PDB file of C-alpha atoms in Angstrom:
ATOM      1  CA  MET A   1      10.255   6.948   0.647  1.00 45.00           C
ATOM      2  CA  TYR A   2      12.861   4.233   0.059  1.00 45.00           C
ATOM      3  CA  GLU A   3      13.907   2.346  -3.057  1.00 46.00           C
ATOM      4  CA  LYS A   4      15.593  -0.673  -3.763  1.00 45.00           C
ATOM      5  CA  TRP A   5      16.455  -2.926  -7.528  1.00 47.00           C
ATOM      6  CA  ILE A   6      14.560  -5.568  -9.222  1.00 48.00           C
ATOM      7  CA  SER A   7      15.823  -7.097 -11.875  1.00 47.00           C
ATOM      8  CA  TYR A   8      14.338  -8.135 -15.288  1.00 44.00           C
ATOM      9  CA  ILE A   9      16.201 -10.147 -17.675  1.00 40.00           C
ATOM     10  CA  ASP A  10      16.640  -9.141 -21.204  1.00 33.00           C
ATOM     11  CA  VAL A  11      16.374 -10.960 -24.584  1.00 32.00           C
ATOM     12  CA  THR A  12      19.892 -12.195 -25.170  1.00 31.00           C
ATOM     13  CA  GLY A  13      19.965 -15.563 -24.258  1.00 33.00           C
ATOM     14  CA  HIS A  14      17.706 -18.211 -25.598  1.00 30.00           C
ATOM     15  CA  LYS A  15      15.169 -18.477 -22.293  1.00 35.00           C
ATOM     16  CA  ALA A  16      15.938 -14.935 -21.103  1.00 33.00           C
ATOM     17  CA  ASP A  17      13.044 -13.003 -22.505  1.00 34.00           C
ATOM     18  CA  GLU A  18      10.554 -15.286 -20.426  1.00 38.00           C
ATOM     19  CA  LEU A  19      12.632 -15.395 -16.974  1.00 40.00           C
ATOM     20  CA  ASN A  20      12.694 -13.098 -14.073  1.00 43.00           C
ATOM     21  CA  GLU A  21      12.606 -12.625 -10.469  1.00 45.00           C
ATOM     22  CA  MET A  22      15.763 -13.638  -7.959  1.00 45.00           C
ATOM     23  CA  VAL A  23      15.846 -15.379  -4.918  1.00 44.00           C
ATOM     24  CA  GLN A  24      19.260 -16.520  -3.607  1.00 45.00           C
ATOM     25  CA  ILE A  25      20.674 -20.072  -4.025  1.00 54.00           C
ATOM     26  CA  PRO A  26      23.592 -22.021  -5.070  1.00 62.00           C
ATOM     27  CA  GLY A  27      24.544 -20.818  -8.470  1.00 72.00           C
ATOM     28  CA  PRO A  28      24.270 -22.427 -12.469  1.00 78.00           C
ATOM     29  CA  ASP A  29      27.110 -24.775 -13.729  1.00 79.00           C
ATOM     30  CA  PRO A  30      29.166 -22.681 -16.282  1.00 78.00           C
ATOM     31  CA  ALA A  31      29.560 -25.713 -18.759  1.00 81.00           C
ATOM     32  CA  LYS A  32      25.544 -25.786 -19.086  1.00 86.00           C
ATOM     33  CA  SER A  33      24.663 -22.129 -18.909  1.00 85.00           C
ATOM     34  CA  THR A  34      24.137 -19.327 -21.211  1.00 86.00           C
ATOM     35  CA  GLU A  35      25.570 -16.032 -20.571  1.00 87.00           C
ATOM     36  CA  ILE A  36      22.651 -12.781 -20.765  1.00 83.00           C
ATOM     37  CA  SER A  37      22.172  -9.542 -20.058  1.00 82.00           C
ATOM     38  CA  LEU A  38      20.447  -8.455 -17.066  1.00 80.00           C
ATOM     39  CA  SER A  39      18.299  -5.073 -16.779  1.00 79.00           C
ATOM     40  CA  PHE A  40      17.170  -3.675 -13.163  1.00 79.00           C
ATOM     41  CA  ALA A  41      14.273  -1.381 -12.795  1.00 80.00           C
ATOM     42  CA  MET A  42      13.948   0.898  -9.533  1.00 81.00           C
ATOM     43  CA  LEU A  43      11.230   0.239  -6.927  1.00 82.00           C
ATOM     44  CA  SER A  44      10.266   3.110  -4.763  1.00 85.00           C
ATOM     45  CA  VAL A  45       7.387   2.532  -2.076  1.00 84.00           C
ATOM     46  CA  ASN A  46       6.639   5.605  -0.005  1.00 86.00           C
ATOM     47  CA  LYS A  47       7.026   4.402   3.634  1.00 85.00           C
ATOM     48  CA  GLU A  48       3.797   6.741   4.846  1.00 87.00           C
ATOM     49  CA  THR A  49       1.351   6.300   2.051  1.00 89.00           C
ATOM     50  CA  CYS A  50       2.347   2.830   0.678  1.00 87.00           C
ATOM     51  CA  THR A  51       2.427   4.041  -2.995  1.00 87.00           C
ATOM     52  CA  VAL A  52       4.389   1.689  -4.521  1.00 84.00           C
ATOM     53  CA  ALA A  53       6.184   2.879  -8.006  1.00 84.00           C
ATOM     54  CA  LEU A  54       7.988   0.644 -10.436  1.00 84.00           C
ATOM     55  CA  ASP A  55      10.369   2.178 -13.134  1.00 82.00           C
ATOM     56  CA  TRP A  56      12.169   0.140 -16.167  1.00 80.00           C
ATOM     57  CA  PRO A  57      15.228   1.596 -17.013  1.00 76.00           C
ATOM     58  CA  VAL A  58      15.015   3.499 -20.941  1.00 76.00           C
ATOM     59  CA  ASP A  59      18.898   2.935 -21.246  1.00 72.00           C
ATOM     60  CA  ASP A  60      21.469  -0.074 -20.908  1.00 65.00           C
ATOM     61  CA  ALA A  61      22.852   2.508 -17.847  1.00 65.00           C
ATOM     62  CA  THR A  62      21.490  -0.741 -15.127  1.00 71.00           C
ATOM     63  CA  THR A  63      22.711  -3.820 -16.568  1.00 77.00           C
ATOM     64  CA  ALA A  64      24.727  -6.310 -15.528  1.00 78.00           C
ATOM     65  CA  GLU A  65      26.189  -9.764 -17.157  1.00 82.00           C
ATOM     66  CA  THR A  66      24.675 -12.842 -16.059  1.00 85.00           C
ATOM     67  CA  THR A  67      24.791 -16.562 -16.205  1.00 86.00           C
ATOM     68  CA  LEU A  68      21.550 -18.787 -16.464  1.00 85.00           C
ATOM     69  CA  GLY A  69      21.775 -22.502 -16.464  1.00 87.00           C
ATOM     70  CA  ASP A  70      19.873 -24.073 -18.987  1.00 86.00           C
ATOM     71  CA  GLU A  71      18.227 -26.580 -17.085  1.00 88.00           C
ATOM     72  CA  VAL A  72      15.265 -25.983 -15.020  1.00 85.00           C
ATOM     73  CA  ALA A  73      16.565 -26.428 -11.546  1.00 84.00           C
ATOM     74  CA  PHE A  74      13.496 -26.541  -9.583  1.00 82.00           C
ATOM     75  CA  SER A  75       9.834 -26.245 -10.412  1.00 81.00           C
ATOM     76  CA  GLY A  76       6.497 -25.426  -8.981  1.00 80.00           C
ATOM     77  CA  LYS A  77       2.338 -25.476  -9.763  1.00 80.00           C
ATOM     78  CA  MET A  78       3.263 -22.342 -12.060  1.00 79.00           C
ATOM     79  CA  LYS A  79       6.809 -21.363 -11.895  1.00 80.00           C
ATOM     80  CA  HIS A  80      10.381 -23.363 -13.169  1.00 80.00           C
ATOM     81  CA  CYS A  81      13.789 -22.114 -11.564  1.00 82.00           C
ATOM     82  CA  PHE A  82      16.784 -21.449 -13.347  1.00 84.00           C
ATOM     83  CA  LYS A  83      20.024 -21.469 -11.323  1.00 87.00           C
ATOM     84  CA  LEU A  84      21.470 -17.923 -11.755  1.00 85.00           C
ATOM     85  CA  SER A  85      24.408 -16.015 -11.121  1.00 86.00           C
ATOM     86  CA  ILE A  86      25.626 -12.283 -10.928  1.00 85.00           C
ATOM     87  CA  GLY A  87      29.238 -12.111 -10.242  1.00 83.00           C
ATOM     88  CA  THR A  88      29.628 -13.894  -7.557  1.00 82.00           C
ATOM     89  CA  GLU A  89      26.503 -13.728  -5.629  1.00 82.00           C
ATOM     90  CA  GLN A  90      23.737 -16.567  -6.663  1.00 83.00           C
ATOM     91  CA  TYR A  91      20.664 -16.861  -7.375  1.00 81.00           C
ATOM     92  CA  VAL A  92      17.362 -18.377  -9.273  1.00 79.00           C
ATOM     93  CA  ALA A  93      15.276 -16.676 -12.314  1.00 81.00           C
ATOM     94  CA  LYS A  94      11.584 -17.653 -12.426  1.00 80.00           C
ATOM     95  CA  HIS A  95       9.897 -18.529 -15.052  1.00 78.00           C
ATOM     96  CA  PHE A  96       6.060 -18.189 -15.008  1.00 76.00           C
ATOM     97  CA  TYR A  97       4.970 -21.424 -17.430  1.00 73.00           C
ATOM     98  CA  GLU A  98       1.438 -21.625 -16.361  1.00 71.00           C
ATOM     99  CA  ILE A  99      -1.475 -19.103 -15.339  1.00 65.00           C
ATOM    100  CA  ASP A 100      -4.453 -18.768 -17.245  1.00 67.00           C
ATOM    101  CA  ALA A 101      -3.268 -20.047 -21.025  1.00 58.00           C
ATOM    102  CA  GLY A 102      -1.960 -23.405 -19.784  1.00 62.00           C
ATOM    103  CA  LYS A 103       0.947 -25.022 -19.925  1.00 64.00           C
ATOM    104  CA  ASP A 104       3.926 -23.537 -21.622  1.00 64.00           C
ATOM    105  CA  GLU A 105       1.622 -20.623 -22.581  1.00 66.00           C
ATOM    106  CA  VAL A 106       3.088 -17.775 -20.798  1.00 72.00           C
ATOM    107  CA  ARG A 107       4.623 -14.825 -22.530  1.00 76.00           C
ATOM    108  CA  MET A 108       7.633 -12.073 -21.662  1.00 76.00           C
ATOM    109  CA  LEU A 109       4.873  -9.597 -21.355  1.00 80.00           C
ATOM    110  CA  GLU A 110       2.344 -11.650 -19.164  1.00 80.00           C
ATOM    111  CA  ASN A 111       6.002 -12.787 -17.148  1.00 78.00           C
ATOM    112  CA  THR A 112       6.774  -9.745 -16.410  1.00 80.00           C
ATOM    113  CA  LEU A 113       3.223  -8.686 -15.344  1.00 83.00           C
ATOM    114  CA  GLN A 114       3.103 -11.350 -12.881  1.00 82.00           C
ATOM    115  CA  LEU A 115       6.799 -10.203 -11.734  1.00 81.00           C
ATOM    116  CA  GLU A 116       5.645  -6.172 -11.034  1.00 84.00           C
ATOM    117  CA  SER A 117       2.125  -7.627  -9.269  1.00 86.00           C
ATOM    118  CA  LYS A 118       3.887 -10.120  -7.025  1.00 84.00           C
ATOM    119  CA  ILE A 119       6.212  -7.039  -5.751  1.00 84.00           C
ATOM    120  CA  LEU A 120       4.201  -4.990  -5.632  1.00 86.00           C
ATOM    121  CA  HIS A 121       1.851  -7.243  -3.891  1.00 86.00           C
ATOM    122  CA  CYS A 122       5.024  -7.919  -1.365  1.00 85.00           C
ATOM    123  CA  GLU A 123       5.932  -4.519  -0.855  1.00 87.00           C
ATOM    124  CA  GLN A 124       2.298  -3.660   0.002  1.00 88.00           C
ATOM    125  CA  ALA A 125       1.911  -6.725   2.809  1.00 88.00           C
ATOM    126  CA  CYS A 126       5.799  -5.689   4.503  1.00 87.00           C
ATOM    127  CA  TRP A 127       4.178  -2.250   4.800  1.00 89.00           C
ATOM    128  CA  PHE A 128       0.748  -3.449   5.765  1.00 90.00           C
ATOM    129  CA  LEU A 129       2.574  -5.775   8.823  1.00 89.00           C
ATOM    130  CA  GLY A 130       4.768  -2.862   9.519  1.00 89.00           C
ATOM    131  CA  LYS A 131       1.867  -0.945  10.670  1.00 90.00           C
ATOM    132  CA  PHE A 132       0.081  -3.594  12.087  1.00 91.00           C
ATOM    133  CA  CYS A 133       3.069  -4.025  14.368  1.00 89.00           C
ATOM    134  CA  SER A 134       3.193  -0.333  14.986  1.00 91.00           C
ATOM    135  CA  ALA A 135      -0.325  -0.198  16.231  1.00 93.00           C
ATOM    136  CA  ALA A 136      -0.034  -3.236  18.594  1.00 92.00           C
ATOM    137  CA  ASP A 137       2.919  -1.796  20.005  1.00 92.00           C
ATOM    138  CA  ASP A 138       1.235   1.486  20.400  1.00 95.00           C
ATOM    139  CA  LEU A 139      -1.958  -0.597  22.142  1.00 94.00           C
ATOM    140  CA  ASN A 140       0.915  -2.642  24.563  1.00 93.00           C
ATOM    141  CA  MET A 141      -0.317  -6.071  22.635  1.00 91.00           C
ATOM    142  CA  ILE A 142       2.436  -8.742  22.120  1.00 85.00           C
ATOM    143  CA  ILE A 143       2.915 -10.183  19.096  1.00 82.00           C
ATOM    144  CA  VAL A 144       4.542 -13.750  18.990  1.00 78.00           C
ATOM    145  CA  LYS A 145       6.825 -14.242  16.347  1.00 71.00           C
ATOM    146  CA  SER A 146       7.919 -17.166  15.917  1.00 68.00           C
ATOM    147  CA  LYS A 147       8.746 -20.066  13.239  1.00 63.00           C
ATOM    148  CA  VAL A 148       5.976 -23.042  12.891  1.00 59.00           C
ATOM    149  CA  LEU A 149       7.955 -26.405  11.739  1.00 60.00           C
ATOM    150  CA  ILE A 150       6.118 -28.916   9.713  1.00 59.00           C
ATOM    151  CA  PRO A 151       6.970 -32.189  10.300  1.00 61.00           C
ATOM    152  CA  ASP A 152       7.363 -34.599   6.823  1.00 54.00           C
TER     153      ASP A 152
END
């Protein structure tokens, strides 16, 4: 069994109730940012069965004060990314803005469910990849591990 912390942005800042999921990048400009409170959830994965459990805290024991950029830093087909810093660590907070309800119709609960679903799928994919690599090793098969670069 292994565990790790994931995060969910609490309702303290003006955008905070609709943001989630973090990836590391350079941080926000303090002059164009909002201070928010970030809550962390515990993700547990059973290494043998791939049973995944996600538990959100019921108190403020796992929160951190963070700085969230006020402007969209990056944007894709379904998500906007805002710069986020937690202490000296820099991340992006992703906000789903279009799923099925149309543009800008994604609310906090739906956004949270999308985050949870994505995390669970990523953990399951990692588990299956590990099992696949182990089975290949057992059969003395070679798995080519290389990056494919696509020219501009």
